Amino acid sequence: MDLRDLYQDIILDHGRHPRNFGKLEHPSHFAHGHNPLCGDKITVYLTVAGDRIEDVKFEGRGCAISTASSSLMTEVLKGKTIADANQLFRSFHAKVTGGAAPPLSEALEEDADRLDPLTGVKAYPVRVKCATLPWHAVQAALEEGAVGKTVKTE
Amino acid sequence: MDLRDLYQDIILDHGRHPRNFGKLEHPSHFAHGHNPLCGDKITVYLTVAGDRIEDVKFEGRGCAISTASSSLMTEVLKGKTIADANQLFRSFHAKVTGGAAPPLSEALEEDADRLDPLTGVKAYPVRVKCATLPWHAVQAALEEGAVGKTVKTE
Amino acid sequence: MTGNGRLDAREVRRDFPIFENNPGLVFLDSGASAQKPRQVIDAVAEFYRRDYANIHRGVYRLSARSTELYEAARETVRRFLNAPDAREIVFVRNATEAINLVAAAWGATFLRSGDEILITELEHHANIVPWQMLRDRLGCRLVVAPIDETGGLDLAALEARIGPRTRLIAVTHLANAIGTLVPVESIARLARKAGAKLLVDGSQAAPRLPVDVQAIGCDFYVFTGHKTYGPTGAGVLWARRELLESMPPYQTGGDMILEVTFEKTTFQEPPARFEAGTPDIAAVVGLARALEYIESLGRSAVLAHEEALTGYGVDRLSSMPGVRLVGAGQRRLAILSFEVEGIHPHDLATVLDRNGVAVRAGHHCAQPLMEKLGLAATTRASLGVYNDESDIDALGAAIRDAQRMFG
Amino acid sequence: MTGNGRLDAREVRRDFPIFENNPGLVFLDSGASAQKPRQVIDAVAEFYRRDYANIHRGVYRLSARSTELYEAARETVRRFLNAPDAREIVFVRNATEAINLVAAAWGATFLRSGDEILITELEHHANIVPWQMLRDRLGCRLVVAPIDETGGLDLAALEARIGPRTRLIAVTHLANAIGTLVPVESIARLARKAGAKLLVDGSQAAPRLPVDVQAIGCDFYVFTGHKTYGPTGAGVLWARRELLESMPPYQTGGDMILEVTFEKTTFQEPPARFEAGTPDIAAVVGLARALEYIESLGRSAVLAHEEALTGYGVDRLSSMPGVRLVGAGQRRLAILSFEVEGIHPHDLATVLDRNGVAVRAGHHCAQPLMEKLGLAATTRASLGVYNDESDIDALGAAIRDAQRMFG
Ligand SMILES: Cc1ncc(COP(=O)(O)O)c(C=O)c1O
Ligand SMILES: Cc1ncc(COP(=O)(O)O)c(C=O)c1O
């Protein structure tokens, strides 16, 4: 197992220069994600109109994996419906944990593929939580609305 | 190690037919002895005049070792001074635990010898408490007078 | 396994190094603690030799491996009890701690002055004293269901003692002092009807019976690993998830917290919430191996074996003059408590030991039951998977030897 | 031991099978848990193979032997701590349980609303959360003595926080997160002057320093066996005899009672009073062997070894660009907590692990301290008797590797 399978260039790049980093001033939904193992804390903000995610940003400090995962996640989620977001999460979760991947609508395949650089974590079980943390936060935000729930990955 | 070193005939005899078994109606001193390991409970009664043990009896249920030890103890203690009783206890205790025996006045040697059949317990560490229980009760009685303390061997 | 669905104890005995190292040992004290098969001894040693590191908080592979083994043990216990969810398995030191945990975290939170805790006369001290402490602290009542004259649990009398304030029924599954098997399924139905929770002390049952907490219908089930052929230091509390979730922590410290400031601390979800500090990782790994060992023998084969041997023991001891078996009701399993006329149990145990036969003499941590039976102490032979008829015969012969000596 | 009074770590390493089974392993996480020498692993296995039976209540020889080994371990611990009396040694699961026991049995009995418990910013969660729970239950105050800007304990500030209501001072002997050695003897003098009791958490100190509880002058001393090269499942509470005697039981059940009726229960003397149920007999036997192992290396040699290696590590890490060592005051021992610029500790630990170097990344169960230092997490290397300069060099090389990757 080569470390570079985990820390691919695209991960290092998104880890150093996260996209959509920052706060949304008036999110319709937001939630905090907390990984007590390493102390990482992120917040995801969403603007949802109807059933569509119009904007999504995140902030907080984290390791390269969780930062890159947050960054890539915001890129693919922007403009998606909530149903699509759920599909993408299930597919991503299956890929990084080695579970059975649920069938994915063809339209989403390209987006799912963009998350593939993160699947290197599968070989590092303790790091899987780093990759899934922002996704869990989005799930929590969509459930709770603008209340600001905290999810923990441990 | 032959079992008959522990259960010598004299032990079996005193175990079956304990001497000085029963209650003193007006003891000057008494105490209960309790071995929680086996549930045995005995009571020793003493009539002390001046510094001399004029009478001593015991009652209660116990194993062959504790009954025989009680019985032999009452035989040797009757008529002794408290100082003699303490000497005999120390000597007996040393013999059954394998400790260093303190010097004994010559006058008491014969009495001490009468307790020798009990020294077989030395090879049965868990049974030592059975042999010393009545002696501990006498010590407690002499300390407490007619108040009736309970001593435990565990 | 032999043809008739029983174990071949001679074969089983080869798995237990204690017998090789103590030639002639007739071990009839598994009720106090079972011996360990080399599979368990080796699993613990190999764990330390190959995979050991502290769990949960390490990023490196050794720690990940150690954590995986520890968490896999939870799944093994789940399967062993047929619990719905591995997160309902809390690892503790022993059955005593499991019951103390329930008393402190569930009892002290949900019971009020005047509430009733119903136990039975068959209980081990571990299932009495924690409830007494709670009673004294909260002003509860401790109600005791009696045994009948045969030594069985009097189910009708137990039912009659259930009242509107009964909040918890805590019963042994198999009585350690005299071997009575308790109909816990029936008690579960009574508890449900009364809206009371049921705790079952499975310390003696878990090594012997196939246990299914869902079929029993209880709310808490506890057992102690050292009696299930596992290492000392690992016991199990199973509780329904919603109960665990409603309970505050018991011990506090590392590993069970989410966030600590000097002002305030938030706690993990169960089971982590109840496992403060570094757990006995190796004992838990060994316990899983022990449960697998029992499963490999076959749980119904283990039961059939101990049932048959219990029957043989009852026949053998009953036929001996001067020997009186203490009654255990309709169904007795694996535990034979008896008296020998004119010989104190302590003396008897010593003579038996010199004949190579290890039994227990005493109150078996069940003083109230002994009191009820009018006994200060009994001698107790208890069975394990390595015992067979020859052990019972050796016991009989040793008793005769004692009778000759004290006769 | 080598000529200069230090250990020959290469020689020592041969005692630890983990290294043979994990070639290339550079283990720098002994602060979380130490590896086990074969002397300990074998002692536990041999105990089960030859001498195992439940203790205290058995008349037969196996049980007597098992009991003897267990009670002999108490004497070994007494010697290890230079405690006056073996009856002052209580076996618990770990340091966490020891502190919980003191909080529940001593704290809840003797503290009153308004009384103060003084701790420090250096503490592990195990020496924070139990006192918070007690504070919330009794209405006590939890007072915190700060560190100075170098990471040392500010003794003057601690003294200033002692007041007429200070009843207990609870401090770590060696801070697990950053390696600060605390002058517990001086704190003991302050405590005595103030009429307060002193609890010392020796979890990190016991494996490294010669500990003498009488010379320290504390009232409680706790440590955890798995960090002293012993098995998981055995920890130690030492307390002055009169304190133990004044304390009610903690957990209740078998073995710690004198007499039980349904109405009332009377308890044993210490230490039995505090060891309810079947203890982790094998872990205790293994712990004794571990302490003997440390003694066989020589306790001052162990200290000299770790001091020298700490110095080497400080020099090595300080000289690396981009590496910042977290301060530990005047005297640091065995624990090196650091940050590497631009690399998250979690990523660093993963890269280190792939280089064979096992370290910890995180808050080290000391969140309030991390908060004070303004850090979410650090990377921590901690030393054991099997480490030497080559391990520090490997750490340095692996950090450089990570820097190349993330640079
Ligand atoms: C200083 C200190 N105190 C307490 C503990 C808790 O030890 P345990 O988890 O064995 O109870 C630790 C170790 O984690 C520690 O380093
Ligand atoms: C029925 C029963 N409950 C509880 C216990 C206590 O088990 P432990 O001492 O392992 O906590 C025992 C065994 O001693 C037992 O037989």
PDB file of N, CA, C and O in Angstrom, chain B residues 77-119:
ATOM      1  N   LEU B  77      -6.120 -23.689  79.313  1.00  0.00           N
ATOM      2  CA  LEU B  77      -6.238 -22.329  79.881  1.00  0.00           C
ATOM      3  C   LEU B  77      -6.787 -22.326  81.299  1.00  0.00           C
ATOM      4  O   LEU B  77      -6.536 -21.401  82.075  1.00  0.00           O
ATOM      5  N   LYS B  78      -7.522 -23.344  81.625  1.00  0.00           N
ATOM      6  CA  LYS B  78      -8.178 -23.325  82.925  1.00  0.00           C
ATOM      7  C   LYS B  78      -7.129 -23.250  84.038  1.00  0.00           C
ATOM      8  O   LYS B  78      -6.221 -24.077  84.089  1.00  0.00           O
ATOM      9  N   GLY B  79      -7.249 -22.235  84.866  1.00  0.00           N
ATOM     10  CA  GLY B  79      -6.327 -22.075  85.991  1.00  0.00           C
ATOM     11  C   GLY B  79      -5.108 -21.232  85.677  1.00  0.00           C
ATOM     12  O   GLY B  79      -4.317 -20.914  86.578  1.00  0.00           O
ATOM     13  N   LYS B  80      -4.941 -20.871  84.439  1.00  0.00           N
ATOM     14  CA  LYS B  80      -3.763 -20.080  84.088  1.00  0.00           C
ATOM     15  C   LYS B  80      -3.978 -18.598  84.377  1.00  0.00           C
ATOM     16  O   LYS B  80      -5.114 -18.115  84.402  1.00  0.00           O
ATOM     17  N   THR B  81      -2.862 -17.885  84.528  1.00  0.00           N
ATOM     18  CA  THR B  81      -2.972 -16.424  84.599  1.00  0.00           C
ATOM     19  C   THR B  81      -3.143 -15.881  83.175  1.00  0.00           C
ATOM     20  O   THR B  81      -2.872 -16.558  82.187  1.00  0.00           O
ATOM     21  N   ILE B  82      -3.570 -14.633  83.121  1.00  0.00           N
ATOM     22  CA  ILE B  82      -3.745 -14.002  81.808  1.00  0.00           C
ATOM     23  C   ILE B  82      -2.400 -13.900  81.097  1.00  0.00           C
ATOM     24  O   ILE B  82      -2.300 -14.106  79.887  1.00  0.00           O
ATOM     25  N   ALA B  83      -1.377 -13.610  81.844  1.00  0.00           N
ATOM     26  CA  ALA B  83      -0.047 -13.524  81.238  1.00  0.00           C
ATOM     27  C   ALA B  83       0.353 -14.876  80.643  1.00  0.00           C
ATOM     28  O   ALA B  83       0.892 -14.958  79.529  1.00  0.00           O
ATOM     29  N   ASP B  84       0.053 -15.955  81.385  1.00  0.00           N
ATOM     30  CA  ASP B  84       0.338 -17.290  80.857  1.00  0.00           C
ATOM     31  C   ASP B  84      -0.460 -17.561  79.586  1.00  0.00           C
ATOM     32  O   ASP B  84       0.055 -18.123  78.611  1.00  0.00           O
ATOM     33  N   ALA B  85      -1.724 -17.163  79.598  1.00  0.00           N
ATOM     34  CA  ALA B  85      -2.587 -17.396  78.435  1.00  0.00           C
ATOM     35  C   ALA B  85      -2.001 -16.707  77.213  1.00  0.00           C
ATOM     36  O   ALA B  85      -1.970 -17.264  76.116  1.00  0.00           O
ATOM     37  N   ASN B  86      -1.531 -15.472  77.439  1.00  0.00           N
ATOM     38  CA  ASN B  86      -0.941 -14.738  76.314  1.00  0.00           C
ATOM     39  C   ASN B  86       0.306 -15.446  75.795  1.00  0.00           C
ATOM     40  O   ASN B  86       0.512 -15.547  74.586  1.00  0.00           O
ATOM     41  N   GLN B  87       1.123 -15.912  76.723  1.00  0.00           N
ATOM     42  CA  GLN B  87       2.323 -16.650  76.312  1.00  0.00           C
ATOM     43  C   GLN B  87       1.968 -17.881  75.500  1.00  0.00           C
ATOM     44  O   GLN B  87       2.572 -18.150  74.465  1.00  0.00           O
ATOM     45  N   LEU B  88       0.964 -18.612  75.983  1.00  0.00           N
ATOM     46  CA  LEU B  88       0.565 -19.836  75.286  1.00  0.00           C
ATOM     47  C   LEU B  88       0.025 -19.525  73.891  1.00  0.00           C
ATOM     48  O   LEU B  88       0.289 -20.244  72.932  1.00  0.00           O
ATOM     49  N   PHE B  89      -0.731 -18.434  73.794  1.00  0.00           N
ATOM     50  CA  PHE B  89      -1.272 -18.060  72.496  1.00  0.00           C
ATOM     51  C   PHE B  89      -0.137 -17.754  71.516  1.00  0.00           C
ATOM     52  O   PHE B  89      -0.123 -18.220  70.380  1.00  0.00           O
ATOM     53  N   ARG B  90       0.832 -16.965  71.993  1.00  0.00           N
ATOM     54  CA  ARG B  90       1.930 -16.588  71.097  1.00  0.00           C
ATOM     55  C   ARG B  90       2.705 -17.817  70.629  1.00  0.00           C
ATOM     56  O   ARG B  90       3.076 -17.931  69.467  1.00  0.00           O
ATOM     57  N   SER B  91       2.916 -18.715  71.556  1.00  0.00           N
ATOM     58  CA  SER B  91       3.657 -19.923  71.199  1.00  0.00           C
ATOM     59  C   SER B  91       2.860 -20.779  70.208  1.00  0.00           C
ATOM     60  O   SER B  91       3.376 -21.278  69.214  1.00  0.00           O
ATOM     61  N   PHE B  92       1.553 -20.909  70.489  1.00  0.00           N
ATOM     62  CA  PHE B  92       0.687 -21.702  69.614  1.00  0.00           C
ATOM     63  C   PHE B  92       0.618 -21.078  68.225  1.00  0.00           C
ATOM     64  O   PHE B  92       0.746 -21.746  67.192  1.00  0.00           O
ATOM     65  N   HIS B  93       0.436 -19.772  68.199  1.00  0.00           N
ATOM     66  CA  HIS B  93       0.314 -19.067  66.941  1.00  0.00           C
ATOM     67  C   HIS B  93       1.563 -19.275  66.078  1.00  0.00           C
ATOM     68  O   HIS B  93       1.487 -19.534  64.873  1.00  0.00           O
ATOM     69  N   ALA B  94       2.716 -19.173  66.749  1.00  0.00           N
ATOM     70  CA  ALA B  94       3.972 -19.366  66.015  1.00  0.00           C
ATOM     71  C   ALA B  94       4.047 -20.777  65.455  1.00  0.00           C
ATOM     72  O   ALA B  94       4.446 -20.995  64.310  1.00  0.00           O
ATOM     73  N   LYS B  95       3.621 -21.743  66.245  1.00  0.00           N
ATOM     74  CA  LYS B  95       3.714 -23.140  65.804  1.00  0.00           C
ATOM     75  C   LYS B  95       2.817 -23.424  64.601  1.00  0.00           C
ATOM     76  O   LYS B  95       3.210 -24.123  63.676  1.00  0.00           O
ATOM     77  N   VAL B  96       1.605 -22.885  64.608  1.00  0.00           N
ATOM     78  CA  VAL B  96       0.691 -23.236  63.514  1.00  0.00           C
ATOM     79  C   VAL B  96       0.903 -22.385  62.263  1.00  0.00           C
ATOM     80  O   VAL B  96       0.482 -22.755  61.174  1.00  0.00           O
ATOM     81  N   THR B  97       1.547 -21.235  62.424  1.00  0.00           N
ATOM     82  CA  THR B  97       1.788 -20.421  61.236  1.00  0.00           C
ATOM     83  C   THR B  97       3.220 -20.591  60.737  1.00  0.00           C
ATOM     84  O   THR B  97       3.579 -20.065  59.688  1.00  0.00           O
ATOM     85  N   GLY B  98       4.026 -21.302  61.502  1.00  0.00           N
ATOM     86  CA  GLY B  98       5.412 -21.469  61.084  1.00  0.00           C
ATOM     87  C   GLY B  98       6.270 -20.255  61.398  1.00  0.00           C
ATOM     88  O   GLY B  98       7.355 -20.101  60.866  1.00  0.00           O
ATOM     89  N   GLY B  99       5.774 -19.384  62.262  1.00  0.00           N
ATOM     90  CA  GLY B  99       6.556 -18.210  62.670  1.00  0.00           C
ATOM     91  C   GLY B  99       7.589 -18.577  63.726  1.00  0.00           C
ATOM     92  O   GLY B  99       7.672 -19.736  64.161  1.00  0.00           O
ATOM     93  N   ALA B 100       8.381 -17.584  64.121  1.00  0.00           N
ATOM     94  CA  ALA B 100       9.390 -17.814  65.148  1.00  0.00           C
ATOM     95  C   ALA B 100       8.694 -17.927  66.507  1.00  0.00           C
ATOM     96  O   ALA B 100       7.936 -17.041  66.894  1.00  0.00           O
ATOM     97  N   ALA B 101       8.956 -19.031  67.208  1.00  0.00           N
ATOM     98  CA  ALA B 101       8.308 -19.233  68.505  1.00  0.00           C
ATOM     99  C   ALA B 101       8.997 -18.394  69.569  1.00  0.00           C
ATOM    100  O   ALA B 101      10.224 -18.456  69.704  1.00  0.00           O
ATOM    101  N   PRO B 102       8.241 -17.601  70.302  1.00  0.00           N
ATOM    102  CA  PRO B 102       8.833 -16.819  71.386  1.00  0.00           C
ATOM    103  C   PRO B 102       9.219 -17.761  72.519  1.00  0.00           C
ATOM    104  O   PRO B 102       8.662 -18.851  72.643  1.00  0.00           O
ATOM    105  N   PRO B 103      10.180 -17.352  73.339  1.00  0.00           N
ATOM    106  CA  PRO B 103      10.566 -18.215  74.479  1.00  0.00           C
ATOM    107  C   PRO B 103       9.376 -18.385  75.417  1.00  0.00           C
ATOM    108  O   PRO B 103       8.571 -17.482  75.581  1.00  0.00           O
ATOM    109  N   LEU B 104       9.312 -19.548  76.022  1.00  0.00           N
ATOM    110  CA  LEU B 104       8.159 -19.904  76.851  1.00  0.00           C
ATOM    111  C   LEU B 104       8.678 -20.264  78.246  1.00  0.00           C
ATOM    112  O   LEU B 104       9.693 -20.946  78.370  1.00  0.00           O
ATOM    113  N   SER B 105       7.980 -19.814  79.298  1.00  0.00           N
ATOM    114  CA  SER B 105       8.429 -20.226  80.631  1.00  0.00           C
ATOM    115  C   SER B 105       8.339 -21.747  80.725  1.00  0.00           C
ATOM    116  O   SER B 105       7.435 -22.369  80.184  1.00  0.00           O
ATOM    117  N   GLU B 106       9.298 -22.288  81.470  1.00  0.00           N
ATOM    118  CA  GLU B 106       9.387 -23.737  81.548  1.00  0.00           C
ATOM    119  C   GLU B 106       8.090 -24.378  82.043  1.00  0.00           C
ATOM    120  O   GLU B 106       7.658 -25.408  81.554  1.00  0.00           O
ATOM    121  N   ALA B 107       7.438 -23.683  82.965  1.00  0.00           N
ATOM    122  CA  ALA B 107       6.217 -24.190  83.574  1.00  0.00           C
ATOM    123  C   ALA B 107       5.117 -24.427  82.546  1.00  0.00           C
ATOM    124  O   ALA B 107       4.210 -25.229  82.752  1.00  0.00           O
ATOM    125  N   LEU B 108       5.203 -23.700  81.427  1.00  0.00           N
ATOM    126  CA  LEU B 108       4.122 -23.793  80.451  1.00  0.00           C
ATOM    127  C   LEU B 108       4.410 -24.796  79.342  1.00  0.00           C
ATOM    128  O   LEU B 108       3.561 -25.046  78.503  1.00  0.00           O
ATOM    129  N   GLU B 109       5.612 -25.333  79.349  1.00  0.00           N
ATOM    130  CA  GLU B 109       5.999 -26.176  78.216  1.00  0.00           C
ATOM    131  C   GLU B 109       5.101 -27.382  78.031  1.00  0.00           C
ATOM    132  O   GLU B 109       4.734 -27.727  76.911  1.00  0.00           O
ATOM    133  N   GLU B 110       4.710 -27.965  79.145  1.00  0.00           N
ATOM    134  CA  GLU B 110       3.866 -29.146  79.043  1.00  0.00           C
ATOM    135  C   GLU B 110       2.515 -28.803  78.426  1.00  0.00           C
ATOM    136  O   GLU B 110       1.997 -29.520  77.577  1.00  0.00           O
ATOM    137  N   ASP B 111       1.983 -27.637  78.842  1.00  0.00           N
ATOM    138  CA  ASP B 111       0.716 -27.197  78.270  1.00  0.00           C
ATOM    139  C   ASP B 111       0.850 -26.948  76.771  1.00  0.00           C
ATOM    140  O   ASP B 111      -0.012 -27.334  75.985  1.00  0.00           O
ATOM    141  N   ALA B 112       1.936 -26.280  76.438  1.00  0.00           N
ATOM    142  CA  ALA B 112       2.152 -25.989  75.016  1.00  0.00           C
ATOM    143  C   ALA B 112       2.229 -27.293  74.232  1.00  0.00           C
ATOM    144  O   ALA B 112       1.670 -27.409  73.138  1.00  0.00           O
ATOM    145  N   ASP B 113       2.899 -28.265  74.790  1.00  0.00           N
ATOM    146  CA  ASP B 113       3.025 -29.549  74.098  1.00  0.00           C
ATOM    147  C   ASP B 113       1.661 -30.201  73.853  1.00  0.00           C
ATOM    148  O   ASP B 113       1.470 -30.907  72.873  1.00  0.00           O
ATOM    149  N   ARG B 114       0.744 -29.980  74.777  1.00  0.00           N
ATOM    150  CA  ARG B 114      -0.572 -30.606  74.628  1.00  0.00           C
ATOM    151  C   ARG B 114      -1.307 -30.076  73.396  1.00  0.00           C
ATOM    152  O   ARG B 114      -2.265 -30.683  72.925  1.00  0.00           O
ATOM    153  N   LEU B 115      -0.861 -28.900  72.925  1.00  0.00           N
ATOM    154  CA  LEU B 115      -1.492 -28.310  71.731  1.00  0.00           C
ATOM    155  C   LEU B 115      -0.826 -28.793  70.436  1.00  0.00           C
ATOM    156  O   LEU B 115      -1.309 -28.501  69.347  1.00  0.00           O
ATOM    157  N   ASP B 116       0.250 -29.538  70.593  1.00  0.00           N
ATOM    158  CA  ASP B 116       1.006 -29.943  69.404  1.00  0.00           C
ATOM    159  C   ASP B 116       0.215 -30.700  68.342  1.00  0.00           C
ATOM    160  O   ASP B 116       0.485 -30.539  67.148  1.00  0.00           O
ATOM    161  N   PRO B 117      -0.743 -31.514  68.728  1.00  0.00           N
ATOM    162  CA  PRO B 117      -1.484 -32.229  67.669  1.00  0.00           C
ATOM    163  C   PRO B 117      -2.098 -31.290  66.629  1.00  0.00           C
ATOM    164  O   PRO B 117      -2.397 -31.704  65.512  1.00  0.00           O
ATOM    165  N   LEU B 118      -2.269 -30.019  66.993  1.00  0.00           N
ATOM    166  CA  LEU B 118      -2.883 -29.081  66.060  1.00  0.00           C
ATOM    167  C   LEU B 118      -1.894 -28.521  65.052  1.00  0.00           C
ATOM    168  O   LEU B 118      -2.290 -27.859  64.084  1.00  0.00           O
ATOM    169  N   THR B 119      -0.605 -28.747  65.283  1.00  0.00           N
ATOM    170  CA  THR B 119       0.366 -28.088  64.406  1.00  0.00           C
ATOM    171  C   THR B 119       0.371 -28.677  63.004  1.00  0.00           C
ATOM    172  O   THR B 119       0.989 -28.117  62.104  1.00  0.00           O
TER     173      THR B 119
END
